Amino acid sequence: MSTLKVNSIIPVAGVPTGGGGGIIQTISNVYTSRVSVSIASQGVYDFTAFETTITPTSSTSKILVLGQLAIGHDGGQYLHVGLRINGSITAGAANGNGVTNGSNRIAHIGVNPPNNQAAGSTPINFLHSPNSTSEQAYTFQLSHTSGSTRNLYINYGGSSSTNAETGSYISTVTLFEVSA
């Protein structure tokens, strides 16, 4: 004979307002393509091919954005990854990015990939409060610090070789609607 004991059962729509922390829905996106992009000095690349959307069921819900991007380069630059929400990259912690400071890039995180053979893993971790039941779109913007045009590589290092020294990676993002 089996006995089942639980403290509570959370409904499919999540815990009620004030209960907080229930996962209402989950959307996951895995990007496996190997892409090379050329970015001019002071330029940016909008990674729209990796855009992921979710429509909150309640205006009090929060969206937890977790993921990682695998990015390589052709050498000599520090990379910036900005979190774009609904097509906008906006400064401030409430928008998942740094604050404006002179001519600094507004970004969620910076990464320095190890060399031109391997890609660096750039973590994304942000809790967004959209205060809306409209569709929310999350994507990323890439830029670099080099004074000249540079190549960035998504899901591989700087070499397109198929030998054992060159990795082939994936990038992922998962959106969780969390009840307030």
PDB file of C-alpha atoms in Angstrom:
ATOM      1  CA  MET A   1       0.000   0.000   0.000  1.00  0.00           C
ATOM      2  CA  SER A   2       1.274   3.497  -0.897  1.00  0.00           C
ATOM      3  CA  THR A   3       0.652   6.751   0.887  1.00  0.00           C
ATOM      4  CA  LEU A   4       0.886  10.138  -0.808  1.00  0.00           C
ATOM      5  CA  LYS A   5       1.435  13.146   1.452  1.00  0.00           C
ATOM      6  CA  VAL A   6       1.729  16.732   0.175  1.00  0.00           C
ATOM      7  CA  ASN A   7       1.840  20.149   1.813  1.00  0.00           C
ATOM      8  CA  SER A   8      -0.016  21.749  -1.087  1.00  0.00           C
ATOM      9  CA  ILE A   9      -0.982  21.289  -4.712  1.00  0.00           C
ATOM     10  CA  ILE A  10      -0.319  24.224  -7.000  1.00  0.00           C
ATOM     11  CA  PRO A  11      -2.882  24.785  -9.748  1.00  0.00           C
ATOM     12  CA  VAL A  12      -1.828  24.677 -13.409  1.00  0.00           C
ATOM     13  CA  ALA A  13      -2.208  28.482 -13.623  1.00  0.00           C
ATOM     14  CA  GLY A  14       0.326  28.928 -10.794  1.00  0.00           C
ATOM     15  CA  VAL A  15      -0.064  29.980  -7.220  1.00  0.00           C
ATOM     16  CA  PRO A  16      -2.456  32.838  -6.464  1.00  0.00           C
ATOM     17  CA  THR A  17      -1.231  36.429  -6.258  1.00  0.00           C
ATOM     18  CA  GLY A  18       0.578  36.869  -2.984  1.00  0.00           C
ATOM     19  CA  GLY A  19       1.591  33.197  -2.926  1.00  0.00           C
ATOM     20  CA  GLY A  20       4.499  33.822  -5.312  1.00  0.00           C
ATOM     21  CA  GLY A  21       7.036  31.639  -6.998  1.00  0.00           C
ATOM     22  CA  GLY A  22       4.930  29.160  -8.955  1.00  0.00           C
ATOM     23  CA  ILE A  23       6.013  28.413 -12.515  1.00  0.00           C
ATOM     24  CA  ILE A  24       3.030  29.051 -14.788  1.00  0.00           C
ATOM     25  CA  GLN A  25       4.621  28.318 -18.170  1.00  0.00           C
ATOM     26  CA  THR A  26       8.022  27.623 -19.695  1.00  0.00           C
ATOM     27  CA  ILE A  27       9.304  28.439 -23.187  1.00  0.00           C
ATOM     28  CA  SER A  28      12.690  27.098 -24.316  1.00  0.00           C
ATOM     29  CA  ASN A  29      14.726  27.911 -27.404  1.00  0.00           C
ATOM     30  CA  VAL A  30      17.891  26.120 -28.534  1.00  0.00           C
ATOM     31  CA  TYR A  31      19.987  27.699 -31.287  1.00  0.00           C
ATOM     32  CA  THR A  32      22.329  25.246 -33.010  1.00  0.00           C
ATOM     33  CA  SER A  33      23.336  27.079 -36.199  1.00  0.00           C
ATOM     34  CA  ARG A  34      26.936  28.187 -36.643  1.00  0.00           C
ATOM     35  CA  VAL A  35      26.871  31.839 -37.697  1.00  0.00           C
ATOM     36  CA  SER A  36      29.672  34.280 -38.526  1.00  0.00           C
ATOM     37  CA  VAL A  37      28.872  38.005 -38.293  1.00  0.00           C
ATOM     38  CA  SER A  38      31.068  40.956 -39.186  1.00  0.00           C
ATOM     39  CA  ILE A  39      30.649  43.960 -36.887  1.00  0.00           C
ATOM     40  CA  ALA A  40      32.215  47.325 -37.705  1.00  0.00           C
ATOM     41  CA  SER A  41      33.966  49.431 -35.085  1.00  0.00           C
ATOM     42  CA  GLN A  42      31.341  50.808 -32.674  1.00  0.00           C
ATOM     43  CA  GLY A  43      28.724  48.696 -34.506  1.00  0.00           C
ATOM     44  CA  VAL A  44      26.261  46.188 -33.112  1.00  0.00           C
ATOM     45  CA  TYR A  45      24.640  42.949 -34.257  1.00  0.00           C
ATOM     46  CA  ASP A  46      21.008  42.297 -33.365  1.00  0.00           C
ATOM     47  CA  PHE A  47      20.726  38.532 -32.848  1.00  0.00           C
ATOM     48  CA  THR A  48      17.065  38.405 -33.933  1.00  0.00           C
ATOM     49  CA  ALA A  49      17.323  34.813 -35.213  1.00  0.00           C
ATOM     50  CA  PHE A  50      17.446  33.780 -31.548  1.00  0.00           C
ATOM     51  CA  GLU A  51      14.449  35.860 -30.418  1.00  0.00           C
ATOM     52  CA  THR A  52      12.226  34.026 -27.927  1.00  0.00           C
ATOM     53  CA  THR A  53       8.723  35.147 -26.941  1.00  0.00           C
ATOM     54  CA  ILE A  54       6.304  34.484 -24.112  1.00  0.00           C
ATOM     55  CA  THR A  55       2.856  35.900 -23.348  1.00  0.00           C
ATOM     56  CA  PRO A  56       2.264  36.292 -19.588  1.00  0.00           C
ATOM     57  CA  THR A  57      -1.089  35.057 -18.308  1.00  0.00           C
ATOM     58  CA  SER A  58      -1.189  37.753 -15.610  1.00  0.00           C
ATOM     59  CA  SER A  59       0.069  41.346 -15.465  1.00  0.00           C
ATOM     60  CA  THR A  60       1.564  40.605 -12.032  1.00  0.00           C
ATOM     61  CA  SER A  61       3.734  37.758 -13.344  1.00  0.00           C
ATOM     62  CA  LYS A  62       7.488  38.062 -13.726  1.00  0.00           C
ATOM     63  CA  ILE A  63       9.551  36.499 -16.507  1.00  0.00           C
ATOM     64  CA  LEU A  64      12.739  34.686 -15.511  1.00  0.00           C
ATOM     65  CA  VAL A  65      15.199  34.699 -18.437  1.00  0.00           C
ATOM     66  CA  LEU A  66      17.931  32.037 -18.164  1.00  0.00           C
ATOM     67  CA  GLY A  67      20.329  31.042 -20.876  1.00  0.00           C
ATOM     68  CA  GLN A  68      23.758  31.138 -22.375  1.00  0.00           C
ATOM     69  CA  LEU A  69      25.273  32.227 -25.664  1.00  0.00           C
ATOM     70  CA  ALA A  70      28.336  30.529 -27.142  1.00  0.00           C
ATOM     71  CA  ILE A  71      30.410  33.251 -28.836  1.00  0.00           C
ATOM     72  CA  GLY A  72      33.835  33.126 -30.467  1.00  0.00           C
ATOM     73  CA  HIS A  73      35.866  35.863 -32.167  1.00  0.00           C
ATOM     74  CA  ASP A  74      38.754  36.515 -34.516  1.00  0.00           C
ATOM     75  CA  GLY A  75      40.936  37.834 -31.721  1.00  0.00           C
ATOM     76  CA  GLY A  76      41.637  40.954 -29.760  1.00  0.00           C
ATOM     77  CA  GLN A  77      38.358  42.232 -28.410  1.00  0.00           C
ATOM     78  CA  TYR A  78      36.145  42.165 -25.381  1.00  0.00           C
ATOM     79  CA  LEU A  79      32.507  41.368 -26.225  1.00  0.00           C
ATOM     80  CA  HIS A  80      29.351  42.950 -24.877  1.00  0.00           C
ATOM     81  CA  VAL A  81      26.012  41.137 -24.794  1.00  0.00           C
ATOM     82  CA  GLY A  82      22.966  43.338 -24.275  1.00  0.00           C
ATOM     83  CA  LEU A  83      19.538  41.996 -23.362  1.00  0.00           C
ATOM     84  CA  ARG A  84      16.890  43.348 -25.733  1.00  0.00           C
ATOM     85  CA  ILE A  85      13.326  43.289 -24.468  1.00  0.00           C
ATOM     86  CA  ASN A  86      10.582  43.916 -27.032  1.00  0.00           C
ATOM     87  CA  GLY A  87      13.089  45.303 -29.520  1.00  0.00           C
ATOM     88  CA  SER A  88      14.611  47.816 -27.116  1.00  0.00           C
ATOM     89  CA  ILE A  89      17.963  47.790 -25.347  1.00  0.00           C
ATOM     90  CA  THR A  90      17.413  50.136 -22.449  1.00  0.00           C
ATOM     91  CA  ALA A  91      19.820  51.079 -19.683  1.00  0.00           C
ATOM     92  CA  GLY A  92      19.159  50.130 -16.083  1.00  0.00           C
ATOM     93  CA  ALA A  93      18.850  47.071 -13.905  1.00  0.00           C
ATOM     94  CA  ALA A  94      15.058  46.984 -14.375  1.00  0.00           C
ATOM     95  CA  ASN A  95      15.743  46.326 -18.081  1.00  0.00           C
ATOM     96  CA  GLY A  96      18.470  43.721 -17.572  1.00  0.00           C
ATOM     97  CA  ASN A  97      21.346  46.004 -18.580  1.00  0.00           C
ATOM     98  CA  GLY A  98      23.948  48.300 -17.049  1.00  0.00           C
ATOM     99  CA  VAL A  99      23.437  52.007 -16.491  1.00  0.00           C
ATOM    100  CA  THR A 100      24.575  54.745 -18.852  1.00  0.00           C
ATOM    101  CA  ASN A 101      28.099  55.939 -18.026  1.00  0.00           C
ATOM    102  CA  GLY A 102      29.670  58.279 -20.572  1.00  0.00           C
ATOM    103  CA  SER A 103      30.211  56.422 -23.836  1.00  0.00           C
ATOM    104  CA  ASN A 104      30.185  52.953 -22.227  1.00  0.00           C
ATOM    105  CA  ARG A 105      28.179  50.262 -23.984  1.00  0.00           C
ATOM    106  CA  ILE A 106      24.896  49.402 -22.304  1.00  0.00           C
ATOM    107  CA  ALA A 107      25.012  45.634 -21.811  1.00  0.00           C
ATOM    108  CA  HIS A 108      23.768  42.761 -19.688  1.00  0.00           C
ATOM    109  CA  ILE A 109      27.199  41.159 -19.486  1.00  0.00           C
ATOM    110  CA  GLY A 110      30.648  41.232 -21.035  1.00  0.00           C
ATOM    111  CA  VAL A 111      32.734  38.236 -22.027  1.00  0.00           C
ATOM    112  CA  ASN A 112      36.243  37.690 -23.291  1.00  0.00           C
ATOM    113  CA  PRO A 113      36.244  34.429 -25.289  1.00  0.00           C
ATOM    114  CA  PRO A 114      39.437  32.478 -24.608  1.00  0.00           C
ATOM    115  CA  ASN A 115      41.037  32.493 -28.078  1.00  0.00           C
ATOM    116  CA  ASN A 116      40.170  32.170 -31.718  1.00  0.00           C
ATOM    117  CA  GLN A 117      39.680  28.385 -31.487  1.00  0.00           C
ATOM    118  CA  ALA A 118      37.067  28.192 -28.721  1.00  0.00           C
ATOM    119  CA  ALA A 119      33.854  30.017 -27.911  1.00  0.00           C
ATOM    120  CA  GLY A 120      33.134  31.627 -24.567  1.00  0.00           C
ATOM    121  CA  SER A 121      29.896  30.911 -22.745  1.00  0.00           C
ATOM    122  CA  THR A 122      28.009  34.067 -21.873  1.00  0.00           C
ATOM    123  CA  PRO A 123      25.403  33.515 -19.128  1.00  0.00           C
ATOM    124  CA  ILE A 124      22.066  35.298 -19.204  1.00  0.00           C
ATOM    125  CA  ASN A 125      20.137  35.532 -15.932  1.00  0.00           C
ATOM    126  CA  PHE A 126      17.449  38.177 -15.431  1.00  0.00           C
ATOM    127  CA  LEU A 127      14.044  38.521 -13.718  1.00  0.00           C
ATOM    128  CA  HIS A 128      11.863  40.891 -15.767  1.00  0.00           C
ATOM    129  CA  SER A 129       8.659  42.539 -14.515  1.00  0.00           C
ATOM    130  CA  PRO A 130       6.726  43.395 -17.706  1.00  0.00           C
ATOM    131  CA  ASN A 131       3.515  44.414 -15.851  1.00  0.00           C
ATOM    132  CA  SER A 132       1.591  43.317 -18.930  1.00  0.00           C
ATOM    133  CA  THR A 133      -0.228  40.414 -20.537  1.00  0.00           C
ATOM    134  CA  SER A 134       1.129  41.389 -23.976  1.00  0.00           C
ATOM    135  CA  GLU A 135       3.653  39.160 -25.730  1.00  0.00           C
ATOM    136  CA  GLN A 136       7.200  39.763 -24.476  1.00  0.00           C
ATOM    137  CA  ALA A 137      10.096  39.266 -26.920  1.00  0.00           C
ATOM    138  CA  TYR A 138      13.633  38.638 -25.664  1.00  0.00           C
ATOM    139  CA  THR A 139      16.696  38.717 -27.890  1.00  0.00           C
ATOM    140  CA  PHE A 140      20.313  39.825 -27.655  1.00  0.00           C
ATOM    141  CA  GLN A 141      22.573  42.483 -29.106  1.00  0.00           C
ATOM    142  CA  LEU A 142      26.307  41.867 -29.589  1.00  0.00           C
ATOM    143  CA  SER A 143      29.073  44.458 -29.837  1.00  0.00           C
ATOM    144  CA  HIS A 144      32.837  44.601 -29.304  1.00  0.00           C
ATOM    145  CA  THR A 145      35.501  47.029 -28.124  1.00  0.00           C
ATOM    146  CA  SER A 146      37.872  46.816 -31.079  1.00  0.00           C
ATOM    147  CA  GLY A 147      38.565  49.969 -33.082  1.00  0.00           C
ATOM    148  CA  SER A 148      38.176  48.053 -36.335  1.00  0.00           C
ATOM    149  CA  THR A 149      35.774  45.598 -37.969  1.00  0.00           C
ATOM    150  CA  ARG A 150      35.790  42.194 -36.239  1.00  0.00           C
ATOM    151  CA  ASN A 151      34.169  38.837 -36.847  1.00  0.00           C
ATOM    152  CA  LEU A 152      32.115  37.192 -34.119  1.00  0.00           C
ATOM    153  CA  TYR A 153      31.152  33.544 -34.282  1.00  0.00           C
ATOM    154  CA  ILE A 154      27.985  32.172 -32.763  1.00  0.00           C
ATOM    155  CA  ASN A 155      28.229  28.552 -31.603  1.00  0.00           C
ATOM    156  CA  TYR A 156      31.872  28.058 -32.598  1.00  0.00           C
ATOM    157  CA  GLY A 157      35.347  29.480 -32.105  1.00  0.00           C
ATOM    158  CA  GLY A 158      37.267  31.472 -34.710  1.00  0.00           C
ATOM    159  CA  SER A 159      38.100  28.507 -36.894  1.00  0.00           C
ATOM    160  CA  SER A 160      35.632  26.818 -39.208  1.00  0.00           C
ATOM    161  CA  SER A 161      37.821  23.721 -39.133  1.00  0.00           C
ATOM    162  CA  THR A 162      36.225  20.380 -38.345  1.00  0.00           C
ATOM    163  CA  ASN A 163      39.257  19.080 -36.430  1.00  0.00           C
ATOM    164  CA  ALA A 164      39.307  18.135 -32.749  1.00  0.00           C
ATOM    165  CA  GLU A 165      40.770  21.501 -31.642  1.00  0.00           C
ATOM    166  CA  THR A 166      37.670  23.420 -32.712  1.00  0.00           C
ATOM    167  CA  GLY A 167      34.433  23.129 -30.753  1.00  0.00           C
ATOM    168  CA  SER A 168      30.859  23.225 -31.997  1.00  0.00           C
ATOM    169  CA  TYR A 169      28.403  24.549 -29.396  1.00  0.00           C
ATOM    170  CA  ILE A 170      24.764  25.453 -28.792  1.00  0.00           C
ATOM    171  CA  SER A 171      23.123  28.548 -27.356  1.00  0.00           C
ATOM    172  CA  THR A 172      20.016  28.279 -25.189  1.00  0.00           C
ATOM    173  CA  VAL A 173      17.425  30.508 -23.587  1.00  0.00           C
ATOM    174  CA  THR A 174      14.531  29.494 -21.335  1.00  0.00           C
ATOM    175  CA  LEU A 175      11.728  31.832 -20.273  1.00  0.00           C
ATOM    176  CA  PHE A 176       9.748  31.026 -17.128  1.00  0.00           C
ATOM    177  CA  GLU A 177       6.555  32.860 -16.238  1.00  0.00           C
ATOM    178  CA  VAL A 178       6.673  33.101 -12.444  1.00  0.00           C
ATOM    179  CA  SER A 179       3.591  33.977 -10.414  1.00  0.00           C
ATOM    180  CA  ALA A 180       3.912  37.046  -8.187  1.00  0.00           C
TER     181      ALA A 180
END
